[in-house]
GROMACS .gro file of N, CA and C in nm:
model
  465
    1UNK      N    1 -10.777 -10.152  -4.192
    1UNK     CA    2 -10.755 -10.287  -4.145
    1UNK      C    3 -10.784 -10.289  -3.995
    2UNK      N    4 -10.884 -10.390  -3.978
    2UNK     CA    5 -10.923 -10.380  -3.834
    2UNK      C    6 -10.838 -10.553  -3.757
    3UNK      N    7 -10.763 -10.536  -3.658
    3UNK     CA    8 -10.691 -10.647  -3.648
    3UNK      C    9 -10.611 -10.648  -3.483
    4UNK      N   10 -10.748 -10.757  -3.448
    4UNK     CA   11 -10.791 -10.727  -3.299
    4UNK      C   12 -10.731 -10.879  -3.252
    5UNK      N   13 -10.699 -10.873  -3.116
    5UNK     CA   14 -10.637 -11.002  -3.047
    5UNK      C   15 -10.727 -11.004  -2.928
    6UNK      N   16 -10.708 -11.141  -2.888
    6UNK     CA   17 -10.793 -11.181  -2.729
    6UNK      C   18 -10.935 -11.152  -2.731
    7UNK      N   19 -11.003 -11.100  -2.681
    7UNK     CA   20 -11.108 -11.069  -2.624
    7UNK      C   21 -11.155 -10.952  -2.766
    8UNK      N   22 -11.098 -10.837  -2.790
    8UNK     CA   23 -11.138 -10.782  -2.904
    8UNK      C   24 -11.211 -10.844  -3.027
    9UNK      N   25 -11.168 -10.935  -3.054
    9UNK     CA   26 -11.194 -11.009  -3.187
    9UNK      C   27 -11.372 -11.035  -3.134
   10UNK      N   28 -11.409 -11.045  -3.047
   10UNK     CA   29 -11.605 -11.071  -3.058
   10UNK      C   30 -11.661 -10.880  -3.101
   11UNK      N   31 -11.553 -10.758  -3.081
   11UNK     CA   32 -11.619 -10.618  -3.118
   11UNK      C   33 -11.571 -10.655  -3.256
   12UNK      N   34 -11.442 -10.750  -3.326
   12UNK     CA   35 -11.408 -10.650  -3.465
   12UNK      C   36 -11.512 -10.698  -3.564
   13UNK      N   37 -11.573 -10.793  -3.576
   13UNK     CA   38 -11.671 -10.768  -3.732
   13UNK      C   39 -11.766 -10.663  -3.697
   14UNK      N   40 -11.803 -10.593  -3.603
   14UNK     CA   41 -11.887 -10.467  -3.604
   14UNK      C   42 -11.803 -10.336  -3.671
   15UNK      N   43 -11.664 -10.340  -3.583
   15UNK     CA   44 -11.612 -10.287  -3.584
   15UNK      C   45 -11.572 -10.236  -3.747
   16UNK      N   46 -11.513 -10.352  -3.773
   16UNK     CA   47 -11.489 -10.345  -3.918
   16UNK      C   48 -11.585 -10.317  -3.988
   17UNK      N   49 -11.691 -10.346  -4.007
   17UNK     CA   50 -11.811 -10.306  -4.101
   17UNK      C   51 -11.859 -10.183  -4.099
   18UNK      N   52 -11.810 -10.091  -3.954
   18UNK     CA   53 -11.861  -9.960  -3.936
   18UNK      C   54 -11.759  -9.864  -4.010
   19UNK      N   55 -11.641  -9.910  -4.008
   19UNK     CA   56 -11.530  -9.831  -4.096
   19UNK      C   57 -11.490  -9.889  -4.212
   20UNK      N   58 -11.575 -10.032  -4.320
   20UNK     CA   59 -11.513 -10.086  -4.394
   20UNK      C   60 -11.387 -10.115  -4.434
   21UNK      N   61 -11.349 -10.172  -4.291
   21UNK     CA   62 -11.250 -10.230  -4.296
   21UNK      C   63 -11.178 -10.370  -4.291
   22UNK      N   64 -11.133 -10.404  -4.378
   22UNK     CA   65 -11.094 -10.558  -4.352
   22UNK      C   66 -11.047 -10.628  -4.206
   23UNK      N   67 -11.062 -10.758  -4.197
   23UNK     CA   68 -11.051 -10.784  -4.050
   23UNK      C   69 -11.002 -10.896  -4.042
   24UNK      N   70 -10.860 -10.889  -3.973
   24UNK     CA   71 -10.736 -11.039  -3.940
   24UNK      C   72 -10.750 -11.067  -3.761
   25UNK      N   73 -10.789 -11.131  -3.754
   25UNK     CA   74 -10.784 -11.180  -3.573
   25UNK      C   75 -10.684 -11.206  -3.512
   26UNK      N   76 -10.601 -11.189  -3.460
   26UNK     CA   77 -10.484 -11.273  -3.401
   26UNK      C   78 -10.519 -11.338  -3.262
   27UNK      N   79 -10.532 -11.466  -3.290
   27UNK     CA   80 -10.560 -11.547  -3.158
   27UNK      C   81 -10.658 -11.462  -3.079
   28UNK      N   82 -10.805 -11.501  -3.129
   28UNK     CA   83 -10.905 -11.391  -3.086
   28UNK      C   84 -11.030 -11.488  -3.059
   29UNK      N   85 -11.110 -11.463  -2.946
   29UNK     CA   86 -11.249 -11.503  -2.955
   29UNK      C   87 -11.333 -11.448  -3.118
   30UNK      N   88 -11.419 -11.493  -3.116
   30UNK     CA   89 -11.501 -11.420  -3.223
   30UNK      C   90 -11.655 -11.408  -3.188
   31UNK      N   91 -11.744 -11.318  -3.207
   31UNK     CA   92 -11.870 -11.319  -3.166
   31UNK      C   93 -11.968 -11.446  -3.165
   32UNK      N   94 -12.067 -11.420  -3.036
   32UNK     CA   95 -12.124 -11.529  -3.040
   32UNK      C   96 -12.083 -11.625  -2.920
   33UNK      N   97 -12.190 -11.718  -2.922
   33UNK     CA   98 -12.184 -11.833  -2.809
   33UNK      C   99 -12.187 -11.762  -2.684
   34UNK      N  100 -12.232 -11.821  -2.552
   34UNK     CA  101 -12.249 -11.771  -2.454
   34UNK      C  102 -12.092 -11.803  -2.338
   35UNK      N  103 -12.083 -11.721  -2.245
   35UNK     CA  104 -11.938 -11.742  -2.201
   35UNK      C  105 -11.982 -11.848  -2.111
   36UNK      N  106 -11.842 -11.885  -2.126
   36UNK     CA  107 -11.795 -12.043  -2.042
   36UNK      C  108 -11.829 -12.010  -1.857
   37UNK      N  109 -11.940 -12.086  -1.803
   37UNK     CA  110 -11.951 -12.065  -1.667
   37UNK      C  111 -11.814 -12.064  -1.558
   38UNK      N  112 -11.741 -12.161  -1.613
   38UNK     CA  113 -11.564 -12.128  -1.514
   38UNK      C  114 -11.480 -11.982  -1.530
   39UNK      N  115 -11.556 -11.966  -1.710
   39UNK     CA  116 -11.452 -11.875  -1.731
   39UNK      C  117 -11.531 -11.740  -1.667
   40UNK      N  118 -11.667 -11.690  -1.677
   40UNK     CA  119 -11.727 -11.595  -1.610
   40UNK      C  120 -11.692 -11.591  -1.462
   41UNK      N  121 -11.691 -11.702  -1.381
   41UNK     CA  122 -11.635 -11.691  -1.259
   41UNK      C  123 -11.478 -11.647  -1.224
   42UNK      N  124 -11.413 -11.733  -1.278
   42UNK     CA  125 -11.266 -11.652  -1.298
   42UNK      C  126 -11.305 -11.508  -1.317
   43UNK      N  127 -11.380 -11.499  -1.402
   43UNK     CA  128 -11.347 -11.343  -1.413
   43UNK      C  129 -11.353 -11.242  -1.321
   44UNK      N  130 -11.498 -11.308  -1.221
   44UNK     CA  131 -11.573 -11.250  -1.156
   44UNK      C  132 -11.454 -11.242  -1.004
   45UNK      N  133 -11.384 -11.313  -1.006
   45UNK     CA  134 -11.314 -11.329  -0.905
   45UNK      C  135 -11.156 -11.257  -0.908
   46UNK      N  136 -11.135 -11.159  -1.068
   46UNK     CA  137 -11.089 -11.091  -1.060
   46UNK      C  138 -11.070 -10.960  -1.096
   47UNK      N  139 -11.280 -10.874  -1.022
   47UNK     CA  140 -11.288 -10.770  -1.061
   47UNK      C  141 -11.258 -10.725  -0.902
   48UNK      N  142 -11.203 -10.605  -0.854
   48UNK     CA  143 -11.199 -10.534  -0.790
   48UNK      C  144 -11.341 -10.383  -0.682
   49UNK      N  145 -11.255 -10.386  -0.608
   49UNK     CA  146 -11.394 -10.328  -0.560
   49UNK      C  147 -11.460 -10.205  -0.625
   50UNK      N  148 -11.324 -10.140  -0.730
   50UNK     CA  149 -11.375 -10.022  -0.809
   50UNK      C  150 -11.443 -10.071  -0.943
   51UNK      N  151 -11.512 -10.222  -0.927
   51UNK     CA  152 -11.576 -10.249  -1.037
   51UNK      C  153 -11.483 -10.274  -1.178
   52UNK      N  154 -11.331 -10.223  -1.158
   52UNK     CA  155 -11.261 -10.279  -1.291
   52UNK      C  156 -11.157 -10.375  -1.265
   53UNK      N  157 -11.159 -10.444  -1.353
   53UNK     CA  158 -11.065 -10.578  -1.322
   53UNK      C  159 -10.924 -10.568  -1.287
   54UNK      N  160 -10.853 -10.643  -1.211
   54UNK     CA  161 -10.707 -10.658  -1.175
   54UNK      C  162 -10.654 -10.633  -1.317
   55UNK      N  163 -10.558 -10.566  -1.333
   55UNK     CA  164 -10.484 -10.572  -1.467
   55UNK      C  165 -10.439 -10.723  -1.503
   56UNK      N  166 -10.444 -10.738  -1.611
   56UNK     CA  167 -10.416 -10.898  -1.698
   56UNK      C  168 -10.344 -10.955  -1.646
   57UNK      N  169 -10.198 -10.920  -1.635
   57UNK     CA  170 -10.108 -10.977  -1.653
   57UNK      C  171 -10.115 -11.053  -1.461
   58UNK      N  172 -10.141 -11.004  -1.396
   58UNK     CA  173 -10.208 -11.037  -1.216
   58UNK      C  174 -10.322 -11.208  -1.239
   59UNK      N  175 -10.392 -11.196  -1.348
   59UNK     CA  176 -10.437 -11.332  -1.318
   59UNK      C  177 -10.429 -11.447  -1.316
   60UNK      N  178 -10.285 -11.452  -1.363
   60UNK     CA  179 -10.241 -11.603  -1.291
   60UNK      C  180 -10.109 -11.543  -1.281
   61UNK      N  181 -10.067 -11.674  -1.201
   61UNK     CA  182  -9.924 -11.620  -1.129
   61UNK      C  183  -9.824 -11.615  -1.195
   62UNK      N  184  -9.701 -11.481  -1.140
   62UNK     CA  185  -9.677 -11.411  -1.271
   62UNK      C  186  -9.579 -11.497  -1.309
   63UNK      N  187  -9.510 -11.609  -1.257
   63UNK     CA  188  -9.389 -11.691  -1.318
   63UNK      C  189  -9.469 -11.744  -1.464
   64UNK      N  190  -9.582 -11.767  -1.422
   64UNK     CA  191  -9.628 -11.835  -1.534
   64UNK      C  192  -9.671 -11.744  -1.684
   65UNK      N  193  -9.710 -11.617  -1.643
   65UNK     CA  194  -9.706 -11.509  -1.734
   65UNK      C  195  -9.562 -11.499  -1.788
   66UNK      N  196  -9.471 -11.487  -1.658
   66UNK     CA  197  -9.315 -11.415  -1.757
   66UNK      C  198  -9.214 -11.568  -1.820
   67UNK      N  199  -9.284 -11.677  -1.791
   67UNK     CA  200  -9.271 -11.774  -1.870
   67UNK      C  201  -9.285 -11.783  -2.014
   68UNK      N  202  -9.437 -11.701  -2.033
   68UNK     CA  203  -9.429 -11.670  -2.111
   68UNK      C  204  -9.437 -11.577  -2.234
   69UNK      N  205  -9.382 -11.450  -2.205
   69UNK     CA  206  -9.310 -11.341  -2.229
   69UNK      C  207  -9.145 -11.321  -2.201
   70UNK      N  208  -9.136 -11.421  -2.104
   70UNK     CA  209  -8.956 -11.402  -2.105
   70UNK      C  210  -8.878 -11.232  -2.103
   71UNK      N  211  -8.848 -11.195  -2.158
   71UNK     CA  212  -8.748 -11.119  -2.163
   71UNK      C  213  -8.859 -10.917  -2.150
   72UNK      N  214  -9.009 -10.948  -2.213
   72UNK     CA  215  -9.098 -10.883  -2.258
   72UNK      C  216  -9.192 -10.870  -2.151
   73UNK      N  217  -9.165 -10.859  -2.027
   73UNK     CA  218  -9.240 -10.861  -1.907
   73UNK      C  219  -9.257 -10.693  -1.883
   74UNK      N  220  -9.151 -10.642  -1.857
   74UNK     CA  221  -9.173 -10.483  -1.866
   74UNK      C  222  -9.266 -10.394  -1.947
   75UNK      N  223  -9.256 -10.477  -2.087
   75UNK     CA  224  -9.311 -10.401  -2.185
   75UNK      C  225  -9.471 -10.437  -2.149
   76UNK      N  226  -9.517 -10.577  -2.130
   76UNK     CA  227  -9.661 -10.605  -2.131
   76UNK      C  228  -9.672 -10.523  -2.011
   77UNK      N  229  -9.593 -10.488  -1.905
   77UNK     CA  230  -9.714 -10.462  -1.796
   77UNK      C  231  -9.705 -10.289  -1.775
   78UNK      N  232  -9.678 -10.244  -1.890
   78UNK     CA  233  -9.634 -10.101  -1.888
   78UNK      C  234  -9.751 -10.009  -1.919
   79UNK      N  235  -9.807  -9.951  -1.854
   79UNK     CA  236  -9.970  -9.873  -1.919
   79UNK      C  237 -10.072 -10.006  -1.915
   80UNK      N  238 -10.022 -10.103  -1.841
   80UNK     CA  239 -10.168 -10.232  -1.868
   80UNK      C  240 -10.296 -10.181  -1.868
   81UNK      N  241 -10.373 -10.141  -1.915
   81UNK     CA  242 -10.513 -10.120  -1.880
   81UNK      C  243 -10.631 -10.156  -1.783
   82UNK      N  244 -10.697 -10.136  -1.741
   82UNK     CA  245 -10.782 -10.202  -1.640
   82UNK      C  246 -10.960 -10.205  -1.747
   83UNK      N  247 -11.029 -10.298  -1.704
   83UNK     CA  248 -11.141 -10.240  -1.792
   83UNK      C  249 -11.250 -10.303  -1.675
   84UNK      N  250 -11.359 -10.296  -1.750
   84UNK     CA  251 -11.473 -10.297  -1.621
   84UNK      C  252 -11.526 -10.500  -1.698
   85UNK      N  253 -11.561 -10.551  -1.606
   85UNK     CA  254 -11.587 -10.703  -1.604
   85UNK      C  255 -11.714 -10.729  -1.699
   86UNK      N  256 -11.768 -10.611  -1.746
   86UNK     CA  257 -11.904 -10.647  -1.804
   86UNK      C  258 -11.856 -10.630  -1.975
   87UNK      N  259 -11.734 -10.537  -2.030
   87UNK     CA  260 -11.644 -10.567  -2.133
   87UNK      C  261 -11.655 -10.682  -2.201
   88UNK      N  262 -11.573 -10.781  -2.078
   88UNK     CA  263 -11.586 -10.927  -2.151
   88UNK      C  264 -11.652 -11.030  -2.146
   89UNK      N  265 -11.781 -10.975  -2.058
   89UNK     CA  266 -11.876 -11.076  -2.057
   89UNK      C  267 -12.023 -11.082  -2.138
   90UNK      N  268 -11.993 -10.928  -2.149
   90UNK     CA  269 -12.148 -10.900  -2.277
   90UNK      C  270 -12.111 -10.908  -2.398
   91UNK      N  271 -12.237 -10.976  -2.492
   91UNK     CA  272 -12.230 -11.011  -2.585
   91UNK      C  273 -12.205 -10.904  -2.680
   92UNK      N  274 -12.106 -10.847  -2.767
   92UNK     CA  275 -12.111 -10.755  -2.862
   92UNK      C  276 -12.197 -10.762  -2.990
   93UNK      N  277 -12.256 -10.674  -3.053
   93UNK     CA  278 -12.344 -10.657  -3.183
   93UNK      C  279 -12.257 -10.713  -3.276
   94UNK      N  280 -12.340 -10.772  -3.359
   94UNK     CA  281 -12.257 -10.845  -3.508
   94UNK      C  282 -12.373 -10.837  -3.571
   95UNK      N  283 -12.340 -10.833  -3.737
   95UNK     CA  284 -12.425 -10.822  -3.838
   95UNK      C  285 -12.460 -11.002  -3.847
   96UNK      N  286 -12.607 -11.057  -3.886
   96UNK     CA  287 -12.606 -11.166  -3.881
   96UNK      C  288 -12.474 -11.201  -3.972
   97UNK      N  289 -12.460 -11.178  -4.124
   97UNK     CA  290 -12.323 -11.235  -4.172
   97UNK      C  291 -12.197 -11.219  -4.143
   98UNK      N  292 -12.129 -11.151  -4.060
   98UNK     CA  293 -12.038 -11.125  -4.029
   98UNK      C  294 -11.955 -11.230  -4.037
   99UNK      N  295 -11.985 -11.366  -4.055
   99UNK     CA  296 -11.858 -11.496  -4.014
   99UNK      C  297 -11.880 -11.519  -4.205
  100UNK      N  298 -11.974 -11.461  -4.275
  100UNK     CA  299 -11.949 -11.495  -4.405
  100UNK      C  300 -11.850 -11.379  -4.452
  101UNK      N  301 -11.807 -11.289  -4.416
  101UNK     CA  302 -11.689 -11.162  -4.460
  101UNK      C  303 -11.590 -11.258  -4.475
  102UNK      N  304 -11.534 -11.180  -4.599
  102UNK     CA  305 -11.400 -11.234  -4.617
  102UNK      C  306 -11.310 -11.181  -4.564
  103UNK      N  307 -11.216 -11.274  -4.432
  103UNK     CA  308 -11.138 -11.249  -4.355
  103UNK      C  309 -11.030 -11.339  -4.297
  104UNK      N  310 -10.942 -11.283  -4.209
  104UNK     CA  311 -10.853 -11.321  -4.180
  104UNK      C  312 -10.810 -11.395  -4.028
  105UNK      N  313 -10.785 -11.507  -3.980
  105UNK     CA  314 -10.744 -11.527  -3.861
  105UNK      C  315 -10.617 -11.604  -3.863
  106UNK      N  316 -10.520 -11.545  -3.722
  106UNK     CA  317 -10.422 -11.629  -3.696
  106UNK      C  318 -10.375 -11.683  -3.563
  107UNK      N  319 -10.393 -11.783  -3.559
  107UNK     CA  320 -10.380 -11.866  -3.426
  107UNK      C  321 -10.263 -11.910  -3.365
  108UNK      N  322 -10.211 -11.858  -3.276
  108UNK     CA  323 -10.066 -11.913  -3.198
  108UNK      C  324 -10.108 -11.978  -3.110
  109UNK      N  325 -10.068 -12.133  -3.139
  109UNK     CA  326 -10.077 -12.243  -3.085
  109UNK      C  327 -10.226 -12.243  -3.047
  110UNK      N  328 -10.258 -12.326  -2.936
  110UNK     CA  329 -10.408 -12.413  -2.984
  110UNK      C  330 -10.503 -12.352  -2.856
  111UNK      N  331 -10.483 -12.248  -2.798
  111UNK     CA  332 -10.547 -12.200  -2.693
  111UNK      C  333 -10.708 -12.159  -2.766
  112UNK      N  334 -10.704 -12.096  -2.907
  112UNK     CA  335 -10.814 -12.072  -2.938
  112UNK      C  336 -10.844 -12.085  -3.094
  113UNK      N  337 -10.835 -12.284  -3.098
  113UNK     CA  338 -10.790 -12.391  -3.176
  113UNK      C  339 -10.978 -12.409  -3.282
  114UNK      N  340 -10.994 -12.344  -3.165
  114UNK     CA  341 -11.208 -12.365  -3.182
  114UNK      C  342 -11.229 -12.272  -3.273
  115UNK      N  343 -11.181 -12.108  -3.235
  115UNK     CA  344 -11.234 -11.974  -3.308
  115UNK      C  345 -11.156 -12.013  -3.461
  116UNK      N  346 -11.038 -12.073  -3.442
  116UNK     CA  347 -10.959 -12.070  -3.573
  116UNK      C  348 -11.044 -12.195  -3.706
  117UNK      N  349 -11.080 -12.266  -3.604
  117UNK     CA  350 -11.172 -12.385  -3.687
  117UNK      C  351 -11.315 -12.377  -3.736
  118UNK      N  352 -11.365 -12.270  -3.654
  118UNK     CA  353 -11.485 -12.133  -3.719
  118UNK      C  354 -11.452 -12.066  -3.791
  119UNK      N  355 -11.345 -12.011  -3.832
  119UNK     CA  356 -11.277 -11.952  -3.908
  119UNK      C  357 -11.267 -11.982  -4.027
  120UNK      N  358 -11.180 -12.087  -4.030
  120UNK     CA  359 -11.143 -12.162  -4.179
  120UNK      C  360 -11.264 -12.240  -4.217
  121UNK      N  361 -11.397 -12.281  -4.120
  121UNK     CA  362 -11.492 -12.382  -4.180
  121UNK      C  363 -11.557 -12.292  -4.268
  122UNK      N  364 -11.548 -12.154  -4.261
  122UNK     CA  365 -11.606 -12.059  -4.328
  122UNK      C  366 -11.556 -11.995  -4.405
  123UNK      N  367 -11.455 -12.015  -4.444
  123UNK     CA  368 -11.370 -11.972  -4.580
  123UNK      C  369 -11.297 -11.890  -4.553
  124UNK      N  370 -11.212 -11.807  -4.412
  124UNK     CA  371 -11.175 -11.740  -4.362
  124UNK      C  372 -11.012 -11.811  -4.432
  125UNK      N  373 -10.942 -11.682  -4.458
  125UNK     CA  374 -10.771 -11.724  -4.432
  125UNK      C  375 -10.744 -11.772  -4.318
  126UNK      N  376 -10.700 -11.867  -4.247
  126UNK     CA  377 -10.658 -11.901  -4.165
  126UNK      C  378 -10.495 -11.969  -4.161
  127UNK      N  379 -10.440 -11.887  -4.043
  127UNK     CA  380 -10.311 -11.941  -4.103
  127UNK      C  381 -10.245 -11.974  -3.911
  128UNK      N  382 -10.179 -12.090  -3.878
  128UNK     CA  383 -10.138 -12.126  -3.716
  128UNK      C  384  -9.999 -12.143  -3.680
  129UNK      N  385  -9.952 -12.015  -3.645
  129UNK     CA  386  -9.799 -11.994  -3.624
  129UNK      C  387  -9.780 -12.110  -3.459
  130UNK      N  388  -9.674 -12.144  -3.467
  130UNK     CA  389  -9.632 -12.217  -3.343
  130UNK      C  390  -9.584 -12.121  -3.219
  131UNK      N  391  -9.693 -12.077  -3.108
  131UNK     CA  392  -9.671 -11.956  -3.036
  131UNK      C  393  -9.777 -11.990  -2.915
  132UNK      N  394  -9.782 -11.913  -2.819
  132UNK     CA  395  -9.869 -11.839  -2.700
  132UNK      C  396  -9.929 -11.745  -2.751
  133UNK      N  397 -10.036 -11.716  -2.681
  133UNK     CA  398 -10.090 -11.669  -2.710
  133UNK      C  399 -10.072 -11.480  -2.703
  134UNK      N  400  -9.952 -11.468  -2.652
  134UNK     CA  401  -9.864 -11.313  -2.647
  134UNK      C  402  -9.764 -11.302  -2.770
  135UNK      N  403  -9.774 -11.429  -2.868
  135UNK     CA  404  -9.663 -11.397  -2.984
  135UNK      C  405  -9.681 -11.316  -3.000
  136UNK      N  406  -9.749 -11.204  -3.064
  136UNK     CA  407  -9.714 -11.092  -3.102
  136UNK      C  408  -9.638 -11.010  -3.020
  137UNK      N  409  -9.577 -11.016  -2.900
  137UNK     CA  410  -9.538 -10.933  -2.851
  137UNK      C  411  -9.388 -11.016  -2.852
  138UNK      N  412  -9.385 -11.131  -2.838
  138UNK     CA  413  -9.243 -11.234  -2.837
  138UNK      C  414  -9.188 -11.234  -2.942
  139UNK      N  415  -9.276 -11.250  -3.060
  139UNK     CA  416  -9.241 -11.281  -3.236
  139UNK      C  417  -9.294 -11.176  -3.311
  140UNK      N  418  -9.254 -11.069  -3.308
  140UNK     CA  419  -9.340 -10.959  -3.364
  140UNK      C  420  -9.338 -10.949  -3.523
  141UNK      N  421  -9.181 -10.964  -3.572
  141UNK     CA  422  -9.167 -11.003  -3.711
  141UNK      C  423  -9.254 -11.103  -3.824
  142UNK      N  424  -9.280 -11.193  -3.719
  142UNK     CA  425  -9.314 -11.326  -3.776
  142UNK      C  426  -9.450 -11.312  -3.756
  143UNK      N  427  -9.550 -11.244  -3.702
  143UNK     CA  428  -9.651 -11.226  -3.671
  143UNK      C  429  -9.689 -11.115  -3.826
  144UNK      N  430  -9.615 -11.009  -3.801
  144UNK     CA  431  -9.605 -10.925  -3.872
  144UNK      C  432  -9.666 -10.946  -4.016
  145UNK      N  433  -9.521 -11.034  -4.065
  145UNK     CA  434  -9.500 -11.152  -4.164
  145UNK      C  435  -9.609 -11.175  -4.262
  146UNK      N  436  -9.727 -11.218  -4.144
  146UNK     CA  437  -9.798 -11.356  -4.146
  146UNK      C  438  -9.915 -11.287  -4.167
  147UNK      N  439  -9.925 -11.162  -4.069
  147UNK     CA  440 -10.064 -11.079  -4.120
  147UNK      C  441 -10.108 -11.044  -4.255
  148UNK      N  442  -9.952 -10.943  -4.320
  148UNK     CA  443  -9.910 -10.907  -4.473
  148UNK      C  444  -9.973 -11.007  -4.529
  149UNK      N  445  -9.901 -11.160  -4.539
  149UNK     CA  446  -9.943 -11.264  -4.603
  149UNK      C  447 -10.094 -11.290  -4.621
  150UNK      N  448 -10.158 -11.304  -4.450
  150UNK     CA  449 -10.289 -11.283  -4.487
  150UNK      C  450 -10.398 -11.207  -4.545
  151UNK      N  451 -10.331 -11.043  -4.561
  151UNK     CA  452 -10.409 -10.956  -4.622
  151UNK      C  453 -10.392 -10.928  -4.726
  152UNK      N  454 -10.257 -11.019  -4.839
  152UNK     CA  455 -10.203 -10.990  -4.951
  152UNK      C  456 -10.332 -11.140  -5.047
  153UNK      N  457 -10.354 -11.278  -4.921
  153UNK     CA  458 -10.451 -11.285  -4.973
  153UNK      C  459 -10.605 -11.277  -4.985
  154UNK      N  460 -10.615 -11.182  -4.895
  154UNK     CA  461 -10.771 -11.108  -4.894
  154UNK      C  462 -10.808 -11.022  -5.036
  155UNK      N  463 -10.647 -10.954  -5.066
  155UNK     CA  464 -10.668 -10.914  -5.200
  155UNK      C  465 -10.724 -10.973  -5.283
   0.00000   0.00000   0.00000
């Protein structure tokens, strides 16, 4: 089971197809389309001089991050990763069918209301918990839950 969030979700239908593995998105871009010119600049404006980006949780201000994480602020920023700016701006390999696989996405709340509506126009499980886009780390149960559900009906 390949079952990627944020930015991951444009590597997992490669991903998945290289290990035949089924594939649930959680609140994920998905391959394809060219990036948003504001959003490439944002980005660009928060890579560093060693070429890898400010850790995540630094790009917007953090009241507004531990707003929303609450209590789970320690845990997100613990080992944060750094990665290099060209990560999320190059286009990853996909098999042309990859959006015809039978698969899974789940969307907390409407930040990425678009990928989920690519999703389901294509016969994808789609299922939209009421969340941010860090539920999984706030609602882990219910996320949990919801994946099971979705891969019980991929069966």
């Amino acid at each position: 089971m390949v079952i990627p969030h944020s930015n991951a979700g444009r590597f997992a239908p490669a991903v998945a197809d290289a290990v035949g593995a089924k594939l649930v998105c959680l609140d994920s871009l998905l391959p394809g389309g060219d990036p948003d010119p504001e959003w490439t600049e944002f980005m660009r404006s928060r890579e560093l001089p060693d070429g890898l980006l400010a850790p995540w949780s630094t790009w917007w201000p953090r009241e507004d991050v531990q707003a929303s994480v609450g209590e789970y602020w320690d845990l997100l920023v613990t080992d944060e990763p750094r990665v290099p700016l060209r990560l999320l701006l190059e286009q990853p390999p996909a098999s042309q069918d990859w959006l015809a696989r039978r698969s899974g996405y789940i969307a907390f709340g409407h930040g990425y209301a678009a990928q989920a509506s690519l999703a389901e126009a294509n016969g994808w499980e789609v299922r939209r918990l009421d969340g941010e886009h860090l539920h999984l780390l706030t609602a882990p149960d219910e996320v949990a839950d919801t994946v099971l559900e979705v891969v019980e009906r991929l069966d």
